[in-house]
Amino acid sequence: MNEPLDLKDVTISSDPSLLDTAAILRFLHDSYWANKRSRSKILDSLKGSVCFGAYYNGRQIGFARVVTDGATVYWLCDVYVDPAYRAQGVGKKLIATITGHPDYRNLFGILATRDAHGLYEQFGFVRDHGKTLTRTPDFLRK
């Protein structure tokens, strides 16, 4: 059962000093897409990204990373909401903040998901019907 919250009490911030690294490591370890990443690889990815956290009652309950060239494109990745707070609008608030951010709203946005298309489509993301190619890292192809 989800812990009820008032969405107006959820803060979204890209302030790196607020990030709870232990929570982020737990989130990504529990995800289907990042559970094979090493701790050091996750920590390095945080350094090379703009990280957004969702906070409630002093606790980090959500996370997303943005990787960008700052001029033409951004990649939205590692979006995660603590299971205790899902289905209450936290993910929507997180994505709305990122897609509405002045640094990103006029850039081409890219993301990959196998199960949350409906969430992202609400914010203008469109399925590309097979136009995107990806390369799996060597450590995952073994």
Short mmCIF file of N, CA and C in Angstrom, two decimals:
data_model
loop_
_atom_site.label_atom_id
_atom_site.label_comp_id
_atom_site.label_asym_id
_atom_site.label_seq_id
_atom_site.Cartn_x
_atom_site.Cartn_y
_atom_site.Cartn_z
N MET A 1 0.84 -1.19 0.00
CA MET A 1 0.00 0.00 0.00
C MET A 1 0.88 1.24 0.00
N ASN A 2 0.51 2.22 -0.83
CA ASN A 2 1.27 3.45 -0.93
C ASN A 2 1.06 4.33 0.29
N GLU A 3 2.12 4.98 0.71
CA GLU A 3 2.03 5.95 1.80
C GLU A 3 1.40 7.22 1.23
N PRO A 4 0.24 7.66 1.75
CA PRO A 4 -0.41 8.85 1.17
C PRO A 4 0.41 10.11 1.41
N LEU A 5 0.41 10.98 0.41
CA LEU A 5 1.12 12.24 0.54
C LEU A 5 0.31 13.34 -0.12
N ASP A 6 0.63 14.57 0.24
CA ASP A 6 0.05 15.74 -0.40
C ASP A 6 1.09 16.22 -1.39
N LEU A 7 0.76 16.17 -2.68
CA LEU A 7 1.72 16.48 -3.73
C LEU A 7 2.32 17.88 -3.58
N LYS A 8 1.56 18.80 -2.99
CA LYS A 8 2.12 20.15 -2.82
C LYS A 8 3.28 20.16 -1.82
N ASP A 9 3.41 19.10 -1.03
CA ASP A 9 4.52 18.98 -0.09
C ASP A 9 5.73 18.26 -0.68
N VAL A 10 5.64 17.88 -1.95
CA VAL A 10 6.76 17.24 -2.64
C VAL A 10 7.55 18.32 -3.38
N THR A 11 8.84 18.37 -3.10
CA THR A 11 9.73 19.34 -3.72
C THR A 11 10.57 18.63 -4.77
N ILE A 12 10.70 19.25 -5.93
CA ILE A 12 11.58 18.74 -6.98
C ILE A 12 12.75 19.71 -7.09
N SER A 13 13.96 19.18 -7.05
CA SER A 13 15.14 20.04 -7.08
C SER A 13 16.28 19.37 -7.83
N SER A 14 17.09 20.20 -8.49
CA SER A 14 18.32 19.72 -9.13
C SER A 14 19.55 20.12 -8.32
N ASP A 15 19.35 20.52 -7.09
CA ASP A 15 20.46 20.88 -6.21
C ASP A 15 21.23 19.61 -5.84
N PRO A 16 22.48 19.47 -6.29
CA PRO A 16 23.22 18.24 -6.00
C PRO A 16 23.47 18.01 -4.52
N SER A 17 23.46 19.07 -3.72
CA SER A 17 23.72 18.90 -2.29
C SER A 17 22.57 18.18 -1.58
N LEU A 18 21.40 18.12 -2.20
CA LEU A 18 20.25 17.46 -1.60
C LEU A 18 20.18 15.96 -1.91
N LEU A 19 20.93 15.51 -2.89
CA LEU A 19 20.84 14.12 -3.32
C LEU A 19 21.23 13.16 -2.21
N ASP A 20 20.42 12.13 -2.05
CA ASP A 20 20.69 11.05 -1.10
C ASP A 20 21.27 9.88 -1.90
N THR A 21 22.59 9.82 -1.95
CA THR A 21 23.26 8.82 -2.77
C THR A 21 22.85 7.40 -2.39
N ALA A 22 22.70 7.13 -1.11
CA ALA A 22 22.29 5.79 -0.68
C ALA A 22 20.91 5.44 -1.24
N ALA A 23 19.99 6.39 -1.22
CA ALA A 23 18.65 6.16 -1.77
C ALA A 23 18.72 5.92 -3.27
N ILE A 24 19.52 6.72 -3.97
CA ILE A 24 19.64 6.57 -5.42
C ILE A 24 20.22 5.19 -5.76
N LEU A 25 21.24 4.78 -5.02
CA LEU A 25 21.82 3.45 -5.24
C LEU A 25 20.77 2.35 -5.03
N ARG A 26 19.95 2.49 -3.99
CA ARG A 26 18.86 1.52 -3.75
C ARG A 26 17.86 1.55 -4.89
N PHE A 27 17.44 2.76 -5.30
CA PHE A 27 16.47 2.89 -6.38
C PHE A 27 16.97 2.15 -7.62
N LEU A 28 18.20 2.46 -8.03
CA LEU A 28 18.70 1.91 -9.28
C LEU A 28 19.00 0.41 -9.16
N HIS A 29 19.42 -0.03 -7.99
CA HIS A 29 19.62 -1.46 -7.78
C HIS A 29 18.30 -2.23 -7.92
N ASP A 30 17.19 -1.59 -7.53
CA ASP A 30 15.88 -2.22 -7.60
C ASP A 30 15.22 -2.09 -8.97
N SER A 31 15.81 -1.32 -9.87
CA SER A 31 15.21 -1.11 -11.19
C SER A 31 15.55 -2.26 -12.14
N TYR A 32 14.76 -2.39 -13.20
CA TYR A 32 15.04 -3.43 -14.18
C TYR A 32 16.14 -2.99 -15.15
N TRP A 33 16.38 -1.70 -15.30
CA TRP A 33 17.31 -1.22 -16.30
C TRP A 33 18.72 -0.96 -15.76
N ALA A 34 18.87 -0.77 -14.47
CA ALA A 34 20.19 -0.38 -13.94
C ALA A 34 20.71 -1.35 -12.88
N ASN A 35 20.03 -2.45 -12.66
CA ASN A 35 20.39 -3.34 -11.56
C ASN A 35 21.71 -4.08 -11.76
N LYS A 36 22.29 -4.00 -12.96
CA LYS A 36 23.59 -4.62 -13.20
C LYS A 36 24.73 -3.60 -13.16
N ARG A 37 24.40 -2.33 -12.98
CA ARG A 37 25.45 -1.30 -12.90
C ARG A 37 26.16 -1.40 -11.55
N SER A 38 27.44 -1.23 -11.59
CA SER A 38 28.20 -1.23 -10.34
C SER A 38 27.96 0.08 -9.59
N ARG A 39 28.25 0.05 -8.31
CA ARG A 39 28.14 1.25 -7.47
C ARG A 39 28.98 2.38 -8.07
N SER A 40 30.21 2.08 -8.47
CA SER A 40 31.09 3.12 -9.00
C SER A 40 30.56 3.67 -10.32
N LYS A 41 29.97 2.82 -11.15
CA LYS A 41 29.41 3.29 -12.42
C LYS A 41 28.22 4.23 -12.15
N ILE A 42 27.39 3.88 -11.19
CA ILE A 42 26.26 4.75 -10.84
C ILE A 42 26.76 6.09 -10.32
N LEU A 43 27.73 6.05 -9.42
CA LEU A 43 28.25 7.31 -8.86
C LEU A 43 28.90 8.17 -9.94
N ASP A 44 29.62 7.55 -10.88
CA ASP A 44 30.20 8.31 -11.99
C ASP A 44 29.11 8.92 -12.86
N SER A 45 28.01 8.18 -13.07
CA SER A 45 26.92 8.71 -13.90
C SER A 45 26.28 9.94 -13.26
N LEU A 46 26.22 9.97 -11.95
CA LEU A 46 25.66 11.14 -11.26
C LEU A 46 26.52 12.37 -11.50
N LYS A 47 27.83 12.18 -11.50
CA LYS A 47 28.76 13.30 -11.70
C LYS A 47 28.63 13.91 -13.09
N GLY A 48 28.30 13.09 -14.08
CA GLY A 48 28.22 13.55 -15.45
C GLY A 48 26.83 13.95 -15.89
N SER A 49 25.92 14.15 -14.95
CA SER A 49 24.52 14.43 -15.28
C SER A 49 23.97 15.54 -14.41
N VAL A 50 22.84 16.08 -14.85
CA VAL A 50 22.04 16.94 -13.99
C VAL A 50 21.03 16.01 -13.34
N CYS A 51 21.09 15.93 -12.02
CA CYS A 51 20.23 14.99 -11.29
C CYS A 51 19.11 15.75 -10.60
N PHE A 52 17.90 15.24 -10.77
CA PHE A 52 16.72 15.81 -10.12
C PHE A 52 16.24 14.84 -9.06
N GLY A 53 15.94 15.38 -7.89
CA GLY A 53 15.37 14.57 -6.83
C GLY A 53 13.98 15.04 -6.49
N ALA A 54 13.15 14.11 -6.04
CA ALA A 54 11.82 14.42 -5.49
C ALA A 54 11.93 14.17 -3.99
N TYR A 55 11.53 15.16 -3.19
CA TYR A 55 11.72 15.09 -1.74
C TYR A 55 10.39 15.31 -1.02
N TYR A 56 10.19 14.52 0.02
CA TYR A 56 8.99 14.61 0.84
C TYR A 56 9.38 14.37 2.29
N ASN A 57 9.02 15.29 3.15
CA ASN A 57 9.35 15.18 4.58
C ASN A 57 10.84 14.91 4.82
N GLY A 58 11.67 15.62 4.06
CA GLY A 58 13.11 15.49 4.24
C GLY A 58 13.73 14.22 3.69
N ARG A 59 12.96 13.47 2.93
CA ARG A 59 13.42 12.18 2.41
C ARG A 59 13.34 12.18 0.89
N GLN A 60 14.35 11.63 0.23
CA GLN A 60 14.31 11.52 -1.22
C GLN A 60 13.41 10.35 -1.60
N ILE A 61 12.38 10.65 -2.40
CA ILE A 61 11.42 9.61 -2.79
C ILE A 61 11.39 9.39 -4.30
N GLY A 62 12.16 10.19 -5.04
CA GLY A 62 12.20 10.04 -6.49
C GLY A 62 13.49 10.59 -7.05
N PHE A 63 13.76 10.22 -8.30
CA PHE A 63 15.03 10.57 -8.91
C PHE A 63 14.89 10.53 -10.42
N ALA A 64 15.66 11.37 -11.11
CA ALA A 64 15.81 11.32 -12.56
C ALA A 64 17.13 11.99 -12.93
N ARG A 65 17.73 11.49 -14.00
CA ARG A 65 18.97 12.08 -14.51
C ARG A 65 18.72 12.66 -15.89
N VAL A 66 19.40 13.78 -16.18
CA VAL A 66 19.38 14.38 -17.50
C VAL A 66 20.82 14.49 -17.98
N VAL A 67 21.07 13.97 -19.18
CA VAL A 67 22.37 14.08 -19.84
C VAL A 67 22.13 14.93 -21.08
N THR A 68 22.93 15.98 -21.25
CA THR A 68 22.66 16.92 -22.34
C THR A 68 23.92 17.58 -22.88
N ASP A 69 23.82 18.05 -24.13
CA ASP A 69 24.86 18.90 -24.68
C ASP A 69 24.56 20.37 -24.40
N GLY A 70 23.37 20.63 -23.86
CA GLY A 70 22.98 21.98 -23.48
C GLY A 70 22.52 22.85 -24.63
N ALA A 71 22.53 22.32 -25.84
CA ALA A 71 22.17 23.15 -26.99
C ALA A 71 21.09 22.53 -27.87
N THR A 72 21.15 21.21 -28.06
CA THR A 72 20.23 20.59 -29.00
C THR A 72 19.43 19.42 -28.45
N VAL A 73 19.99 18.69 -27.49
CA VAL A 73 19.36 17.43 -27.10
C VAL A 73 19.62 17.12 -25.62
N TYR A 74 18.66 16.41 -25.03
CA TYR A 74 18.89 15.84 -23.71
C TYR A 74 18.34 14.42 -23.70
N TRP A 75 18.94 13.62 -22.84
CA TRP A 75 18.50 12.25 -22.63
C TRP A 75 18.01 12.17 -21.19
N LEU A 76 16.76 11.80 -21.02
CA LEU A 76 16.15 11.63 -19.71
C LEU A 76 16.27 10.16 -19.34
N CYS A 77 16.84 9.89 -18.16
CA CYS A 77 17.07 8.49 -17.81
C CYS A 77 17.00 8.29 -16.30
N ASP A 78 17.00 7.02 -15.92
CA ASP A 78 17.01 6.61 -14.52
C ASP A 78 15.89 7.23 -13.69
N VAL A 79 14.73 7.39 -14.31
CA VAL A 79 13.57 7.94 -13.60
C VAL A 79 13.03 6.87 -12.67
N TYR A 80 12.88 7.23 -11.41
CA TYR A 80 12.46 6.26 -10.41
C TYR A 80 11.68 6.96 -9.30
N VAL A 81 10.59 6.33 -8.87
CA VAL A 81 9.83 6.79 -7.70
C VAL A 81 9.76 5.64 -6.71
N ASP A 82 10.06 5.92 -5.46
CA ASP A 82 9.98 4.92 -4.39
C ASP A 82 8.60 4.25 -4.46
N PRO A 83 8.55 2.91 -4.44
CA PRO A 83 7.27 2.21 -4.53
C PRO A 83 6.22 2.67 -3.51
N ALA A 84 6.64 3.11 -2.35
CA ALA A 84 5.69 3.57 -1.32
C ALA A 84 4.98 4.85 -1.71
N TYR A 85 5.47 5.55 -2.75
CA TYR A 85 4.89 6.84 -3.14
C TYR A 85 4.41 6.85 -4.59
N ARG A 86 4.33 5.70 -5.21
CA ARG A 86 3.89 5.64 -6.62
C ARG A 86 2.38 5.87 -6.73
N ALA A 87 1.97 6.20 -7.94
CA ALA A 87 0.55 6.40 -8.29
C ALA A 87 -0.08 7.55 -7.52
N GLN A 88 0.74 8.55 -7.15
CA GLN A 88 0.23 9.72 -6.45
C GLN A 88 0.66 11.02 -7.11
N GLY A 89 1.25 10.91 -8.31
CA GLY A 89 1.62 12.10 -9.05
C GLY A 89 3.06 12.54 -8.90
N VAL A 90 3.87 11.81 -8.14
CA VAL A 90 5.27 12.19 -7.95
C VAL A 90 6.03 12.12 -9.27
N GLY A 91 5.86 11.04 -10.01
CA GLY A 91 6.52 10.90 -11.31
C GLY A 91 6.10 12.00 -12.27
N LYS A 92 4.80 12.31 -12.29
CA LYS A 92 4.31 13.38 -13.16
C LYS A 92 4.93 14.72 -12.78
N LYS A 93 5.00 14.99 -11.48
CA LYS A 93 5.59 16.25 -11.04
C LYS A 93 7.07 16.32 -11.40
N LEU A 94 7.77 15.21 -11.27
CA LEU A 94 9.18 15.14 -11.62
C LEU A 94 9.38 15.40 -13.11
N ILE A 95 8.62 14.72 -13.96
CA ILE A 95 8.76 14.88 -15.41
C ILE A 95 8.29 16.26 -15.86
N ALA A 96 7.22 16.78 -15.26
CA ALA A 96 6.76 18.13 -15.60
C ALA A 96 7.83 19.17 -15.29
N THR A 97 8.50 19.00 -14.17
CA THR A 97 9.56 19.94 -13.79
C THR A 97 10.70 19.89 -14.79
N ILE A 98 11.09 18.71 -15.18
CA ILE A 98 12.22 18.58 -16.12
C ILE A 98 11.84 19.09 -17.50
N THR A 99 10.71 18.64 -18.04
CA THR A 99 10.34 19.05 -19.40
C THR A 99 9.98 20.53 -19.47
N GLY A 100 9.58 21.13 -18.36
CA GLY A 100 9.27 22.56 -18.33
C GLY A 100 10.45 23.43 -17.94
N HIS A 101 11.56 22.82 -17.59
CA HIS A 101 12.74 23.55 -17.16
C HIS A 101 13.28 24.39 -18.32
N PRO A 102 13.67 25.64 -18.06
CA PRO A 102 14.15 26.50 -19.15
C PRO A 102 15.36 25.94 -19.89
N ASP A 103 16.17 25.13 -19.24
CA ASP A 103 17.34 24.55 -19.91
C ASP A 103 16.98 23.42 -20.86
N TYR A 104 15.78 22.86 -20.75
CA TYR A 104 15.44 21.66 -21.54
C TYR A 104 14.20 21.81 -22.41
N ARG A 105 13.33 22.75 -22.12
CA ARG A 105 12.04 22.77 -22.82
C ARG A 105 12.16 23.02 -24.32
N ASN A 106 13.26 23.60 -24.78
CA ASN A 106 13.44 23.84 -26.21
C ASN A 106 14.50 22.93 -26.83
N LEU A 107 14.81 21.84 -26.15
CA LEU A 107 15.74 20.85 -26.68
C LEU A 107 14.98 19.59 -27.07
N PHE A 108 15.58 18.82 -27.96
CA PHE A 108 15.02 17.53 -28.36
C PHE A 108 15.25 16.55 -27.21
N GLY A 109 14.18 15.94 -26.71
CA GLY A 109 14.29 15.00 -25.59
C GLY A 109 14.21 13.57 -26.04
N ILE A 110 15.05 12.74 -25.45
CA ILE A 110 15.10 11.31 -25.76
C ILE A 110 15.00 10.53 -24.46
N LEU A 111 14.32 9.42 -24.48
CA LEU A 111 14.30 8.50 -23.35
C LEU A 111 13.95 7.12 -23.84
N ALA A 112 14.17 6.14 -22.99
CA ALA A 112 13.80 4.77 -23.30
C ALA A 112 13.05 4.19 -22.11
N THR A 113 11.97 3.49 -22.38
CA THR A 113 11.21 2.82 -21.33
C THR A 113 10.54 1.59 -21.93
N ARG A 114 10.37 0.58 -21.12
CA ARG A 114 9.63 -0.57 -21.64
C ARG A 114 8.21 -0.60 -21.07
N ASP A 115 7.92 0.26 -20.07
CA ASP A 115 6.61 0.12 -19.43
C ASP A 115 5.93 1.42 -19.01
N ALA A 116 6.50 2.57 -19.28
CA ALA A 116 5.90 3.82 -18.78
C ALA A 116 5.60 4.80 -19.91
N HIS A 117 5.28 4.30 -21.07
CA HIS A 117 5.02 5.17 -22.21
C HIS A 117 3.93 6.20 -21.92
N GLY A 118 2.87 5.77 -21.26
CA GLY A 118 1.75 6.67 -20.97
C GLY A 118 2.16 7.87 -20.14
N LEU A 119 3.04 7.68 -19.19
CA LEU A 119 3.53 8.80 -18.39
C LEU A 119 4.22 9.83 -19.27
N TYR A 120 5.16 9.39 -20.07
CA TYR A 120 5.97 10.31 -20.86
C TYR A 120 5.19 10.94 -22.00
N GLU A 121 4.24 10.21 -22.56
CA GLU A 121 3.43 10.77 -23.65
C GLU A 121 2.63 11.97 -23.18
N GLN A 122 2.28 12.03 -21.90
CA GLN A 122 1.56 13.19 -21.35
C GLN A 122 2.39 14.46 -21.43
N PHE A 123 3.71 14.31 -21.59
CA PHE A 123 4.61 15.45 -21.62
C PHE A 123 5.26 15.66 -22.98
N GLY A 124 4.61 15.13 -24.02
CA GLY A 124 5.04 15.39 -25.39
C GLY A 124 6.02 14.39 -25.99
N PHE A 125 6.42 13.37 -25.25
CA PHE A 125 7.27 12.34 -25.83
C PHE A 125 6.42 11.46 -26.74
N VAL A 126 6.98 11.06 -27.88
CA VAL A 126 6.27 10.29 -28.88
C VAL A 126 7.07 9.03 -29.18
N ARG A 127 6.39 7.90 -29.26
CA ARG A 127 7.07 6.66 -29.63
C ARG A 127 7.62 6.80 -31.04
N ASP A 128 8.84 6.35 -31.25
CA ASP A 128 9.49 6.60 -32.54
C ASP A 128 9.33 5.47 -33.56
N HIS A 129 8.65 4.42 -33.21
CA HIS A 129 8.34 3.32 -34.13
C HIS A 129 9.59 2.76 -34.80
N GLY A 130 10.60 2.53 -34.00
CA GLY A 130 11.76 1.82 -34.51
C GLY A 130 12.83 2.65 -35.18
N LYS A 131 12.77 3.98 -35.08
CA LYS A 131 13.80 4.79 -35.71
C LYS A 131 15.08 4.88 -34.88
N THR A 132 14.98 4.59 -33.59
CA THR A 132 16.13 4.72 -32.72
C THR A 132 16.93 3.42 -32.68
N LEU A 133 18.23 3.54 -32.74
CA LEU A 133 19.13 2.41 -32.59
C LEU A 133 19.88 2.56 -31.28
N THR A 134 20.16 1.46 -30.63
CA THR A 134 20.93 1.50 -29.39
C THR A 134 22.04 0.47 -29.46
N ARG A 135 23.06 0.72 -28.66
CA ARG A 135 24.16 -0.24 -28.54
C ARG A 135 24.29 -0.59 -27.05
N THR A 136 24.19 -1.88 -26.75
CA THR A 136 24.31 -2.35 -25.37
C THR A 136 25.78 -2.36 -25.00
N PRO A 137 26.14 -1.87 -23.79
CA PRO A 137 27.53 -1.87 -23.37
C PRO A 137 28.11 -3.28 -23.32
N ASP A 138 29.40 -3.37 -23.54
CA ASP A 138 30.06 -4.68 -23.55
C ASP A 138 29.77 -5.50 -22.31
N PHE A 139 29.79 -4.86 -21.11
CA PHE A 139 29.62 -5.63 -19.88
C PHE A 139 28.24 -6.27 -19.76
N LEU A 140 27.27 -5.78 -20.49
CA LEU A 140 25.93 -6.39 -20.48
C LEU A 140 25.73 -7.41 -21.59
N ARG A 141 26.61 -7.43 -22.59
CA ARG A 141 26.46 -8.36 -23.71
C ARG A 141 27.16 -9.69 -23.47
N LYS A 142 27.83 -9.83 -22.39
CA LYS A 142 28.57 -11.08 -22.12
C LYS A 142 27.65 -12.17 -21.65
#
